[in-house]
Short mmCIF file of C-alpha atoms and ligand atoms in Angstrom, two decimals:
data_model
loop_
_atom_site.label_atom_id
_atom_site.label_comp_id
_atom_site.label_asym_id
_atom_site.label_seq_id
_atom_site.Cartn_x
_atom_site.Cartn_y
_atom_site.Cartn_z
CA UNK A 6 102.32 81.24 85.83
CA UNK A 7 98.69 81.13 87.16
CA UNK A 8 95.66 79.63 86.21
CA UNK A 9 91.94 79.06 87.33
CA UNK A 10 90.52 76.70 89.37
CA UNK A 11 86.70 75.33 88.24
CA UNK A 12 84.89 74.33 91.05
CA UNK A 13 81.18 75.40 92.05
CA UNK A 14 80.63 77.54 95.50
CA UNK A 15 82.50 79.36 97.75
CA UNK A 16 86.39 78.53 97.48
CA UNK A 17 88.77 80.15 100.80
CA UNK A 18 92.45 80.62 100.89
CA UNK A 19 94.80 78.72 103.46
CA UNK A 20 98.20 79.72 104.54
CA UNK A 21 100.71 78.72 107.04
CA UNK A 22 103.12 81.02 107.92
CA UNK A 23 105.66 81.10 110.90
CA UNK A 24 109.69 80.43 111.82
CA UNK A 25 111.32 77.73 109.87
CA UNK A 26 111.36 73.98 111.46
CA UNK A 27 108.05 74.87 113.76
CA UNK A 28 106.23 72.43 111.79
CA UNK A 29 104.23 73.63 109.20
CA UNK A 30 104.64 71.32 106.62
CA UNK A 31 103.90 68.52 108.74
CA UNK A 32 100.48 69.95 109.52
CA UNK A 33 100.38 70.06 105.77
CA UNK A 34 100.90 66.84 105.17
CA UNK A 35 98.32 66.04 107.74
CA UNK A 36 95.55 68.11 105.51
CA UNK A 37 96.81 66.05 102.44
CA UNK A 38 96.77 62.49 104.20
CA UNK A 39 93.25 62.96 106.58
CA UNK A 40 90.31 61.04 106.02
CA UNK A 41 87.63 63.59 107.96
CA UNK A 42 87.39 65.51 104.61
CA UNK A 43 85.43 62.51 103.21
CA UNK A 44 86.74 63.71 99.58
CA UNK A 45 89.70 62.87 97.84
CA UNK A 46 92.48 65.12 97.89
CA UNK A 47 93.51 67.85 95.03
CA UNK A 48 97.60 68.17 94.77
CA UNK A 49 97.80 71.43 92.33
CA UNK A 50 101.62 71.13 93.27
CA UNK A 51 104.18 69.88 96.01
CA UNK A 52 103.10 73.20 97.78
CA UNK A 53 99.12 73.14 97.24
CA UNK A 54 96.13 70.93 97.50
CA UNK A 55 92.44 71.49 97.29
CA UNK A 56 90.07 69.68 100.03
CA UNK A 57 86.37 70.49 100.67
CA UNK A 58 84.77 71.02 103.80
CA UNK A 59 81.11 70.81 104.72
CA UNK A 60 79.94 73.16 107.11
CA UNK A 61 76.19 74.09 108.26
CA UNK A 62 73.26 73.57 108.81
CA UNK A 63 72.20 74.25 106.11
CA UNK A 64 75.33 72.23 104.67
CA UNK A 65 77.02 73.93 102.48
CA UNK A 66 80.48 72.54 101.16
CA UNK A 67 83.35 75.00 100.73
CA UNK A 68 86.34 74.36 98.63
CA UNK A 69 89.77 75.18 100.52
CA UNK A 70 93.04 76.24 98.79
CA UNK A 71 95.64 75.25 101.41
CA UNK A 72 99.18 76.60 100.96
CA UNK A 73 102.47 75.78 102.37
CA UNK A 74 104.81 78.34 102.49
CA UNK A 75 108.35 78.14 103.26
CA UNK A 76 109.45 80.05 107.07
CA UNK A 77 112.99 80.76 106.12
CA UNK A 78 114.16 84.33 106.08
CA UNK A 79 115.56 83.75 102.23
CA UNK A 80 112.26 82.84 100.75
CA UNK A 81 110.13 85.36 102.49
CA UNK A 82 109.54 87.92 99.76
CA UNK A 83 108.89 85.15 97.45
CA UNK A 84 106.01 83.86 100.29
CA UNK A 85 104.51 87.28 100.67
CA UNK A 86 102.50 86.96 97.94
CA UNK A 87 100.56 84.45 99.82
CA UNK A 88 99.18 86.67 101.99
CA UNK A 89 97.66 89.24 99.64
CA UNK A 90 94.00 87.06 99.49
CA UNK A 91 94.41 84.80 102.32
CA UNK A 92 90.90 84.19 104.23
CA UNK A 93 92.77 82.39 107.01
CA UNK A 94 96.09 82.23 108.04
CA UNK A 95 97.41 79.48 110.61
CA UNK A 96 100.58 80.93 112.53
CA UNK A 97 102.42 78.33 113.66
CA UNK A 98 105.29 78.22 116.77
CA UNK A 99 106.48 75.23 118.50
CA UNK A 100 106.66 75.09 122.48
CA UNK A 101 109.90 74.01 122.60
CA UNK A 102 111.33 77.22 120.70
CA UNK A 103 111.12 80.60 122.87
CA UNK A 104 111.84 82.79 119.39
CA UNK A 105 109.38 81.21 117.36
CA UNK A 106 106.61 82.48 119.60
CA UNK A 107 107.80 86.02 120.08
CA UNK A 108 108.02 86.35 116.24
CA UNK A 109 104.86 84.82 115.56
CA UNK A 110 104.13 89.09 117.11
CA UNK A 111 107.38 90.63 115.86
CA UNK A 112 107.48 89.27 112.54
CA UNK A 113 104.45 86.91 110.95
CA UNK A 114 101.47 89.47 111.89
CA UNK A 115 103.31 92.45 111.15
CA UNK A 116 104.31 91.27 107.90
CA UNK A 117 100.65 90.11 107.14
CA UNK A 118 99.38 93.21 108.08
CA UNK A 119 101.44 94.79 105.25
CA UNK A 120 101.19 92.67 102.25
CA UNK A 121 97.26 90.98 103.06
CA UNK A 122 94.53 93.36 100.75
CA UNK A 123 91.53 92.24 103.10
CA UNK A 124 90.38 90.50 106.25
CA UNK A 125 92.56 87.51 107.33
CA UNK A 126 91.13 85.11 109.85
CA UNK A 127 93.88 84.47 112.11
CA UNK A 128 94.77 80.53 114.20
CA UNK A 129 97.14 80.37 116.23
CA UNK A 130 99.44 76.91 116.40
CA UNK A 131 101.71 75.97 119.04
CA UNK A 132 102.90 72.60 117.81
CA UNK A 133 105.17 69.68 118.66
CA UNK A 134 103.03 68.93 122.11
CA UNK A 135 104.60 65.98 122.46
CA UNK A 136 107.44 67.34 123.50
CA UNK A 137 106.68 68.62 126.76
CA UNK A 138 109.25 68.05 129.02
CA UNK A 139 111.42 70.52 126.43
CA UNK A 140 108.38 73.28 126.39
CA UNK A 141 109.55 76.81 126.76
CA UNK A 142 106.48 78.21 125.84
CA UNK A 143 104.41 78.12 128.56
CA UNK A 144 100.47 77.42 127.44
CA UNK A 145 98.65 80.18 129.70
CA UNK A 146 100.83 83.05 127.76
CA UNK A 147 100.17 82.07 124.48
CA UNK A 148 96.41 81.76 125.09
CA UNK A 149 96.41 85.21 126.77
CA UNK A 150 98.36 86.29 123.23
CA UNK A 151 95.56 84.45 121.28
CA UNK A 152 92.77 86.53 123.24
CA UNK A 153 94.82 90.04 123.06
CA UNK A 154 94.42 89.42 119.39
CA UNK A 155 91.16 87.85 119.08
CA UNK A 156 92.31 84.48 117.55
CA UNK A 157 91.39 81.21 117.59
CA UNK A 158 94.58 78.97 119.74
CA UNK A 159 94.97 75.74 119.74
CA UNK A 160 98.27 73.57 120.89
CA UNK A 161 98.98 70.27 118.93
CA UNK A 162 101.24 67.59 117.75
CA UNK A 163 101.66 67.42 113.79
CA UNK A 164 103.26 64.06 114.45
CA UNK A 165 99.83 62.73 116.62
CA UNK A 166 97.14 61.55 114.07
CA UNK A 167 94.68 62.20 116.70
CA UNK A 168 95.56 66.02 117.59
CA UNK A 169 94.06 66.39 113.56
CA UNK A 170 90.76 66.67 114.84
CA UNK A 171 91.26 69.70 117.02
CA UNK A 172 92.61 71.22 114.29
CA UNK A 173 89.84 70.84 111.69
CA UNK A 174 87.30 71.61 114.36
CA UNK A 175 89.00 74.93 115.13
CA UNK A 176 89.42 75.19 110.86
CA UNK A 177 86.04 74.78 110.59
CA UNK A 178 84.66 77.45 112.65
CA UNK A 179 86.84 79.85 111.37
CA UNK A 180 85.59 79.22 107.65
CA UNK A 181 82.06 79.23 109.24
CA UNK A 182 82.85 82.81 110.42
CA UNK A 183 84.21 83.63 106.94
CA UNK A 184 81.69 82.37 104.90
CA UNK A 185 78.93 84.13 107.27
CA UNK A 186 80.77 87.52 107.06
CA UNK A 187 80.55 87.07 103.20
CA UNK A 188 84.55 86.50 102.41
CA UNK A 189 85.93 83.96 100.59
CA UNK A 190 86.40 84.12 96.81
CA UNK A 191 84.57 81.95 93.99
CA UNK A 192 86.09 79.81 90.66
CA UNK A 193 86.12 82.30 88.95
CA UNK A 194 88.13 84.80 91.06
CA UNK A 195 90.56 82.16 92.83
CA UNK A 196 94.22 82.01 91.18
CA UNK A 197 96.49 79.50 91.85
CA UNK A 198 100.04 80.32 92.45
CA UNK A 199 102.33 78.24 90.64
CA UNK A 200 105.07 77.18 93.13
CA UNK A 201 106.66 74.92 90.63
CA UNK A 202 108.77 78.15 89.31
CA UNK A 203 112.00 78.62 91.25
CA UNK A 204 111.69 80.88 93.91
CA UNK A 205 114.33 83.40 94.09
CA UNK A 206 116.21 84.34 97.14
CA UNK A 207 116.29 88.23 98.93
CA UNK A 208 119.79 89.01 97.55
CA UNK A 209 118.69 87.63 93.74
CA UNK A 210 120.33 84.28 93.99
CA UNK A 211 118.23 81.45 92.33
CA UNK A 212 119.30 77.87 92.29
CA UNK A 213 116.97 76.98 89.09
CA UNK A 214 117.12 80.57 87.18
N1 GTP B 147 108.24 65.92 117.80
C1 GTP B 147 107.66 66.62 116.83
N2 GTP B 147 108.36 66.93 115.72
C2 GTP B 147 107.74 67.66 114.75
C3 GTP B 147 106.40 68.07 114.87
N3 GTP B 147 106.07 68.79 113.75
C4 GTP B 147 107.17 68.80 112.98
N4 GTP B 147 108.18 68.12 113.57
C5 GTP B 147 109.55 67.94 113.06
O1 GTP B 147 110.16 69.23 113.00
C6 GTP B 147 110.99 69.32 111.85
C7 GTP B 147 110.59 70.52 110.99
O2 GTP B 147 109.28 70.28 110.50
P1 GTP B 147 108.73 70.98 109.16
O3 GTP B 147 107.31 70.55 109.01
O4 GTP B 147 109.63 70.72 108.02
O5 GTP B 147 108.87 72.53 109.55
P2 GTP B 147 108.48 73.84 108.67
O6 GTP B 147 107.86 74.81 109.59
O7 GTP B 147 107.68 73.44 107.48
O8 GTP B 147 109.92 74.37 108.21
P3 GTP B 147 110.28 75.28 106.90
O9 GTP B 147 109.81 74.52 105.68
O10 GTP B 147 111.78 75.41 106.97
O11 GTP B 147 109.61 76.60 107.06
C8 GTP B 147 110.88 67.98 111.13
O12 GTP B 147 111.96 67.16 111.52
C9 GTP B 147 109.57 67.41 111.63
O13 GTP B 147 109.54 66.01 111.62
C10 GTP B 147 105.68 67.72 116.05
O14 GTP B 147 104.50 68.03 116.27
N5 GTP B 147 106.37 66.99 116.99
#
C-alpha cells in the first residue's frame, strides 16, 4: 500500500543499504533521536521517518524521506525497491568486518546500479570506530575506494552521539549538490513505501502471509 506525503518544497529520498549487522539501523536511530534537525521527527513506520533540513544561503528547507532497509540476503528483493528513486544512498561497512567492505563494490553498488531509475548520490560509511583495536579495514583504502568512485567517505561510531555531526555535515552537502543539480522529488510525486506489509523472503516464504 502507498500513499502521499503533503509537505511544501523539495522532498529527497534516503536509503541505507549494506551487509547485515554493519550498523545501519543504529545510524537510523541516530536520525530519529538527533536534536540538530531543530524539527520534530515524522515516524511514517518502524522503517521510515521524515526530518527537514535547512540548507543555503539562501535557506531553503528540504524535507528528507529516510529509509532503513534490511542487509540480509533473504530480504533483498523485497529492499530493491528502495533504490528505484533514491537521491542518496549511504553504504554502510564496519571496520572490523573485511567482507562487508569488499561487498559494499561486489554487491551494494552493483545492485543499485541495476534497480536505481536516476542519479543516486552515493556516502560511504565505515562504522563502529570505536572499535579500533579489532579494525580490519584499514582507513587509507577505503578513502582511496571513496575517491575511485567519486563519493563522499566518512568513518564513524553509530554508538558515539558526537560522531552524528560528521554525518549530517557530510548529509548536508550531498543534498546541497542534489538540490543544485535539480533532483529530488516534490509532495506530490514522493510515495511512501509501506513497510508495515510482510516482506516476503527470495524462496516465497513469508512469516505474516
Ligand atoms: N561498537 C559498536 N557497535 C555497533 C555500532 N553500530 C551498530 N553496532 C552494533 O552492531 C549490531 C548490529 O547493528 P544494526 O544496526 O542492527 O545493524 P544493521 O546493519 O541494521 O543489520 P540488519 O538489520 O541485519 O541489516 C548491534 O548489536 C549494534 O548495537 C557501532 O558504531 N559501534
Amino acid at each position: 500500500m502507498a500513499s502521499n506525503v503533503a509537505g511544501a518544497g523539495k522532498q529527497l529520498r534516503i536509503i541505507f543499504v549494506g551487509d547485515s549487522g554493519v550498523g545501519k539501523t543504529s545510524i537510523f536511530k541516530l536520525f530519529e533521536n538527533h536534536e540538530v534537525f531543530q524539527s520534530p521527527v515524522v515516524t511514517i513506520n518502524p522503517q521510515t521517518i521524515e526530518r527537514n533540513i535547512v540548507i543555503g544561503p539562501p535557506h531553503e528547507t528540504v524535507k528528507l524521506l529516510i529509509y532503513d532497509t534490511a542487509g540480509h540476503e533473504r530480504f533483498r528483493t523485497f529492499t530493491r525497491q528502495y533504490y528505484q528513486d533514491a537521491d542518496i544512498a549511504f553504504l554502510v561497512f564496519s571496520i572490523t568486518d573485511g567482507p562487508s567492505f569488499h561487498h559494499i563494490g561486489e554487491i551494494w553498488m552493483k545492485e543499485m546500479a541495476t534497480n536505481r531509475q536516476g542519479n543516486t548520490e552515493m556516502i560511504l560509511i565505515g562504522n563502529k570506530s570505536d572499535l579500533a583495536d579489532d579494525r580490519i579495514n584499514p582507513q587509507s583504502t577505503s578513502k582511496q575506494f571513496a575517491e575511485q568512485y567519486q563519493m563522499r567517505f566518512i568513518e564513524m561510531s553509530a554508538i558515539k552521539n558526537d560522531d552524528f555531526q560528521k554525518l549530517y555535515s557530510v548529509l548536508k552537502e550531498a543534498v546541497t549538490h542534489v538540490i543544485k543539480k535539480g533532483g529530488g522529488g516534490t509532495k506530490e510525486d514522493i510515495v511512501i513505501i509501506n513497510d508495515d506489509e510482510p516482506a516476503p523472503r527470495d524462496d516465497g516464504w513469508c512469516s505474516k502471509c
